[in-house]
mmCIF file of C-alpha atoms in Angstrom:
data_model
loop_
_atom_site.group_PDB
_atom_site.id
_atom_site.type_symbol
_atom_site.label_atom_id
_atom_site.label_comp_id
_atom_site.label_asym_id
_atom_site.label_seq_id
_atom_site.Cartn_x
_atom_site.Cartn_y
_atom_site.Cartn_z
ATOM 1 C CA MET A 38 -9.891 16.720 36.098
ATOM 2 C CA GLY A 39 -8.077 17.279 33.725
ATOM 3 C CA SER A 40 -4.971 15.610 35.321
ATOM 4 C CA LYS A 41 -7.713 12.167 35.762
ATOM 5 C CA ASN A 42 -8.162 13.028 32.357
ATOM 6 C CA THR A 43 -5.128 12.788 30.498
ATOM 7 C CA ILE A 44 -4.368 9.607 32.577
ATOM 8 C CA LYS A 45 -7.930 7.680 30.458
ATOM 9 C CA ARG A 46 -6.653 8.873 27.677
ATOM 10 C CA ALA A 47 -3.026 7.949 27.955
ATOM 11 C CA ASP A 48 -4.130 3.801 29.885
ATOM 12 C CA ALA A 49 -6.715 4.013 26.729
ATOM 13 C CA MET A 50 -4.064 4.152 23.932
ATOM 14 C CA ARG A 51 -1.910 1.756 25.876
ATOM 15 C CA SER A 52 -4.288 -0.360 25.462
ATOM 16 C CA ILE A 53 -4.773 0.544 21.527
ATOM 17 C CA GLU A 54 -1.327 -0.442 21.070
ATOM 18 C CA ALA A 55 -1.419 -3.253 23.050
ATOM 19 C CA ILE A 56 -4.223 -4.002 20.861
ATOM 20 C CA GLU A 57 -3.047 -3.782 17.320
ATOM 21 C CA GLN A 58 -0.067 -5.606 18.162
ATOM 22 C CA ALA A 59 -1.799 -8.288 19.510
ATOM 23 C CA ALA A 60 -3.884 -8.508 16.214
ATOM 24 C CA ALA A 61 -0.936 -7.982 13.827
ATOM 25 C CA GLU A 62 1.323 -11.089 15.914
ATOM 26 C CA CYS A 63 -1.968 -12.516 16.085
ATOM 27 C CA LEU A 64 -3.225 -13.110 12.362
ATOM 28 C CA GLY A 65 -0.085 -12.968 11.246
ATOM 29 C CA ARG A 66 0.083 -16.821 12.427
ATOM 30 C CA ASN A 67 -3.325 -17.500 12.031
ATOM 31 C CA PRO A 68 -5.791 -15.345 9.448
ATOM 32 C CA GLU A 69 -8.326 -17.260 11.507
ATOM 33 C CA ALA A 70 -7.170 -15.669 15.332
ATOM 34 C CA SER A 71 -10.262 -14.818 17.301
ATOM 35 C CA MET A 72 -10.503 -11.194 18.706
ATOM 36 C CA SER A 73 -10.492 -13.372 22.059
ATOM 37 C CA GLU A 74 -7.464 -15.152 21.469
ATOM 38 C CA ILE A 75 -6.139 -11.172 20.483
ATOM 39 C CA ALA A 76 -8.287 -9.925 23.485
ATOM 40 C CA ARG A 77 -5.767 -12.807 26.008
ATOM 41 C CA ALA A 78 -2.403 -11.635 23.825
ATOM 42 C CA ALA A 79 -3.315 -7.720 24.406
ATOM 43 C CA GLY A 80 -2.925 -8.416 28.292
ATOM 44 C CA VAL A 81 -7.073 -6.668 27.968
ATOM 45 C CA GLY A 82 -10.605 -8.402 28.429
ATOM 46 C CA ARG A 83 -12.960 -8.756 25.580
ATOM 47 C CA VAL A 84 -15.467 -5.809 26.784
ATOM 48 C CA THR A 85 -12.510 -3.894 26.828
ATOM 49 C CA LEU A 86 -11.550 -4.907 23.180
ATOM 50 C CA TYR A 87 -15.040 -4.296 21.374
ATOM 51 C CA ALA A 88 -14.456 -0.543 23.643
ATOM 52 C CA HIS A 89 -11.617 0.098 20.598
ATOM 53 C CA PHE A 90 -12.732 -1.490 17.997
ATOM 54 C CA ALA A 91 -16.154 -2.698 17.475
ATOM 55 C CA SER A 92 -15.887 -5.069 14.505
ATOM 56 C CA ARG A 93 -13.261 -7.676 13.899
ATOM 57 C CA ALA A 94 -13.685 -6.094 10.197
ATOM 58 C CA GLU A 95 -11.998 -2.936 12.464
ATOM 59 C CA VAL A 96 -8.934 -4.579 14.652
ATOM 60 C CA VAL A 97 -8.068 -5.909 11.601
ATOM 61 C CA ASP A 98 -7.547 -3.253 9.702
ATOM 62 C CA ALA A 99 -5.760 -1.661 11.861
ATOM 63 C CA ALA A 100 -3.519 -5.089 12.418
ATOM 64 C CA MET A 101 -3.567 -3.942 8.804
ATOM 65 C CA SER A 102 -2.184 -0.705 9.325
ATOM 66 C CA ARG A 103 0.009 -0.923 12.116
ATOM 67 C CA ALA A 104 2.093 -3.525 9.405
ATOM 68 C CA ILE A 105 2.287 -1.959 5.627
ATOM 69 C CA ASP A 106 2.925 1.143 8.614
ATOM 70 C CA ARG A 107 5.884 -0.667 9.669
ATOM 71 C CA GLY A 108 6.778 -1.452 6.587
ATOM 72 C CA ASN A 109 7.087 2.023 5.109
ATOM 73 C CA GLU A 110 9.378 2.462 6.629
ATOM 74 C CA ALA A 111 11.424 -0.502 5.972
ATOM 75 C CA LEU A 112 11.227 0.319 2.486
ATOM 76 C CA ASP A 113 12.133 3.856 3.574
ATOM 77 C CA THR A 114 15.677 2.909 4.034
ATOM 78 C CA VAL A 115 16.433 0.992 0.618
ATOM 79 C CA ASP A 116 18.132 2.599 -1.979
ATOM 80 C CA LEU A 117 15.713 3.293 -5.466
ATOM 81 C CA THR A 118 18.582 5.844 -7.022
ATOM 82 C CA GLY A 119 21.058 5.180 -10.075
ATOM 83 C CA ASP A 120 20.564 1.715 -12.558
ATOM 84 C CA PRO A 121 15.915 1.558 -13.030
ATOM 85 C CA LEU A 122 16.850 -2.593 -12.498
ATOM 86 C CA LEU A 123 18.520 -3.143 -10.545
ATOM 87 C CA ALA A 124 16.652 -0.463 -7.888
ATOM 88 C CA LEU A 125 13.691 -2.595 -8.462
ATOM 89 C CA ALA A 126 15.397 -5.555 -7.572
ATOM 90 C CA ARG A 127 16.357 -4.022 -4.645
ATOM 91 C CA TYR A 128 12.725 -2.365 -3.979
ATOM 92 C CA VAL A 129 11.959 -6.415 -4.744
ATOM 93 C CA GLU A 130 14.216 -8.325 -2.525
ATOM 94 C CA ALA A 131 12.971 -5.482 0.785
ATOM 95 C CA GLY A 132 9.231 -5.587 -0.215
ATOM 96 C CA TRP A 133 9.526 -9.416 -0.763
ATOM 97 C CA HIS A 134 9.980 -10.100 2.512
ATOM 98 C CA LEU A 135 7.348 -8.147 3.994
ATOM 99 C CA VAL A 136 5.282 -9.137 1.296
ATOM 100 C CA ASP A 137 5.918 -12.821 3.267
ATOM 101 C CA GLN A 138 6.067 -11.726 6.912
ATOM 102 C CA ALA A 139 2.365 -10.001 6.466
ATOM 103 C CA ARG A 140 1.006 -12.681 4.384
ATOM 104 C CA SER A 141 -0.913 -14.413 6.438
ATOM 105 C CA LEU A 142 -2.180 -10.952 7.994
ATOM 106 C CA LEU A 143 -3.352 -10.462 4.079
ATOM 107 C CA VAL A 144 -5.326 -13.317 4.689
ATOM 108 C CA ALA A 145 -7.725 -12.190 6.896
ATOM 109 C CA ALA A 146 -7.826 -8.786 5.719
ATOM 110 C CA GLN A 147 -8.983 -9.676 1.892
ATOM 111 C CA LYS A 148 -11.467 -11.903 4.057
ATOM 112 C CA GLU A 149 -13.124 -8.616 6.928
ATOM 113 C CA LEU A 150 -11.511 -5.572 4.090
ATOM 114 C CA SER A 151 -13.233 -4.225 0.700
ATOM 115 C CA ALA A 152 -10.980 -4.357 -1.486
ATOM 116 C CA GLY A 153 -10.941 -0.732 -2.231
ATOM 117 C CA ARG A 154 -9.822 -0.374 1.905
ATOM 118 C CA ILE A 155 -6.893 -3.208 1.116
ATOM 119 C CA ARG A 156 -5.716 -0.669 -1.787
ATOM 120 C CA GLU A 157 -5.843 2.422 -0.262
ATOM 121 C CA LEU A 158 -3.997 0.477 2.607
ATOM 122 C CA HIS A 159 -0.872 -0.207 0.117
ATOM 123 C CA SER A 160 -1.254 3.135 -1.191
ATOM 124 C CA GLY A 161 2.457 4.347 0.502
ATOM 125 C CA PRO A 162 4.199 1.436 -0.993
ATOM 126 C CA ALA A 163 2.766 1.278 -3.950
ATOM 127 C CA ALA A 164 3.576 5.792 -4.969
ATOM 128 C CA ARG A 165 7.181 4.699 -3.977
ATOM 129 C CA VAL A 166 6.678 1.993 -7.201
ATOM 130 C CA GLU A 167 4.470 4.832 -9.355
ATOM 131 C CA THR A 168 7.992 7.183 -9.067
ATOM 132 C CA LEU A 169 10.379 4.608 -9.752
ATOM 133 C CA VAL A 170 8.736 3.043 -13.043
ATOM 134 C CA ALA A 171 7.647 6.783 -14.073
ATOM 135 C CA ARG A 172 11.726 6.854 -13.885
ATOM 136 C CA GLY A 173 12.493 4.097 -15.076
ATOM 137 C CA ARG A 174 10.295 4.586 -18.188
ATOM 138 C CA ALA A 175 12.419 8.399 -18.525
ATOM 139 C CA GLU A 176 14.995 6.052 -18.908
ATOM 140 C CA GLY A 177 13.956 3.546 -21.979
ATOM 141 C CA ALA A 178 14.285 0.761 -18.726
ATOM 142 C CA PHE A 179 10.819 0.008 -18.749
ATOM 143 C CA ARG A 180 8.143 0.229 -21.110
ATOM 144 C CA THR A 181 5.862 3.204 -22.396
ATOM 145 C CA ASP A 182 2.992 1.074 -24.408
ATOM 146 C CA LEU A 183 1.352 -0.358 -20.879
ATOM 147 C CA PRO A 184 -0.183 2.606 -18.482
ATOM 148 C CA ILE A 185 2.135 3.585 -15.270
ATOM 149 C CA ALA A 186 -0.395 1.580 -12.885
ATOM 150 C CA TRP A 187 -0.425 -1.858 -14.469
ATOM 151 C CA LEU A 188 2.332 -2.577 -14.252
ATOM 152 C CA VAL A 189 3.062 -1.304 -10.413
ATOM 153 C CA ASN A 190 -0.086 -4.187 -9.760
ATOM 154 C CA THR A 191 1.336 -6.102 -11.739
ATOM 155 C CA LEU A 192 4.328 -6.054 -9.975
ATOM 156 C CA HIS A 193 2.275 -6.453 -6.477
ATOM 157 C CA THR A 194 -0.171 -8.244 -8.078
ATOM 158 C CA ILE A 195 3.005 -10.548 -8.372
ATOM 159 C CA MET A 196 5.001 -10.823 -5.070
ATOM 160 C CA HIS A 197 1.428 -11.668 -3.523
ATOM 161 C CA SER A 198 1.475 -14.165 -5.730
ATOM 162 C CA ALA A 199 4.622 -15.858 -4.705
ATOM 163 C CA ALA A 200 2.890 -15.443 -1.353
ATOM 164 C CA GLU A 201 0.244 -18.117 -2.115
ATOM 165 C CA GLU A 202 2.464 -20.157 -4.300
ATOM 166 C CA ILE A 203 5.075 -20.295 -0.794
ATOM 167 C CA ARG A 204 1.400 -21.541 1.481
ATOM 168 C CA ALA A 205 1.268 -24.083 -1.651
ATOM 169 C CA GLY A 206 3.797 -25.948 -0.710
ATOM 170 C CA ARG A 207 5.261 -25.116 -4.966
ATOM 171 C CA LEU A 208 7.993 -22.548 -3.905
ATOM 172 C CA THR A 209 10.021 -21.568 -1.621
ATOM 173 C CA SER A 210 10.742 -18.196 0.865
ATOM 174 C CA ASP A 211 14.573 -18.694 -0.341
ATOM 175 C CA ARG A 212 14.082 -19.056 -4.008
ATOM 176 C CA ALA A 213 10.412 -16.241 -4.112
ATOM 177 C CA ALA A 214 13.249 -12.816 -5.222
ATOM 178 C CA HIS A 215 14.264 -14.530 -7.510
ATOM 179 C CA HIS A 216 11.389 -15.381 -9.372
ATOM 180 C CA ILE A 217 9.074 -11.893 -8.255
ATOM 181 C CA THR A 218 12.426 -10.505 -9.629
ATOM 182 C CA ALA A 219 12.554 -12.939 -12.901
ATOM 183 C CA THR A 220 9.177 -12.014 -14.114
ATOM 184 C CA VAL A 221 9.105 -9.056 -13.149
ATOM 185 C CA LEU A 222 11.667 -7.671 -15.798
ATOM 186 C CA ALA A 223 10.452 -9.837 -18.782
ATOM 187 C CA ALA A 224 6.365 -7.781 -17.959
ATOM 188 C CA PHE A 225 8.833 -4.430 -17.840
ATOM 189 C CA THR A 226 11.316 -4.362 -20.057
ATOM 190 C CA PRO A 227 10.440 -2.621 -23.427
ATOM 191 C CA PRO A 228 8.953 -4.926 -26.243
ATOM 192 C CA GLY A 229 11.964 -5.958 -28.842
ATOM 193 C CA LYS A 230 14.849 -5.466 -26.251
ATOM 194 C CA PRO A 231 16.543 -8.525 -24.365
ATOM 195 C CA VAL A 232 15.000 -9.108 -20.354
ATOM 196 C CA PRO A 233 18.361 -8.088 -17.798
ATOM 197 C CA GLU A 234 19.083 -11.803 -16.202
ATOM 198 C CA PRO A 235 17.985 -11.273 -12.172
ATOM 199 C CA ASP A 236 20.653 -11.232 -10.288
ATOM 200 C CA GLY A 237 22.248 -14.730 -8.870
ATOM 201 C CA GLY A 238 19.427 -16.101 -9.975
ATOM 202 C CA ASN A 239 19.062 -19.289 -12.625
#
């Protein structure tokens, strides 16, 4: 009996993994992707999908969680040591690509999930930037007259706004990192200090 339960659990885990992956891919292409489309892409029926996820919101939440987990793995490889300004630029370059890849998924999440839940899902990347900003402030590179949480939120808001600008056709992906970095450096620089030029931009 135990071995049958183990097989059932393993089958269920495979189904859940397939659904989460399919949801991330389908919603990443089209935020309006239907549950039927996600089930087909996962190779399961709608009954199986709903057996694991009671609603579209649960599927979107799982897909968003998966994307952010993968993003955190990528951000773990970014060197955030040394000059805080250069570390910030490296974070923007890596983080921007993740936001760009997940922008359709975020549109789906904004329709299905609360703002609080979206903030909770982003807590990993936020904590990483909080540490960098705190170090930059201690070293005199970043302003100290505004709260750290405000600066972190400013960075992520600008990143997401860049995704919106690309969707609207007003910005190209190849220019996004430069635009974000230039804007964030201006926002983070202490009042009265010259704003550093982002590398390679004009």
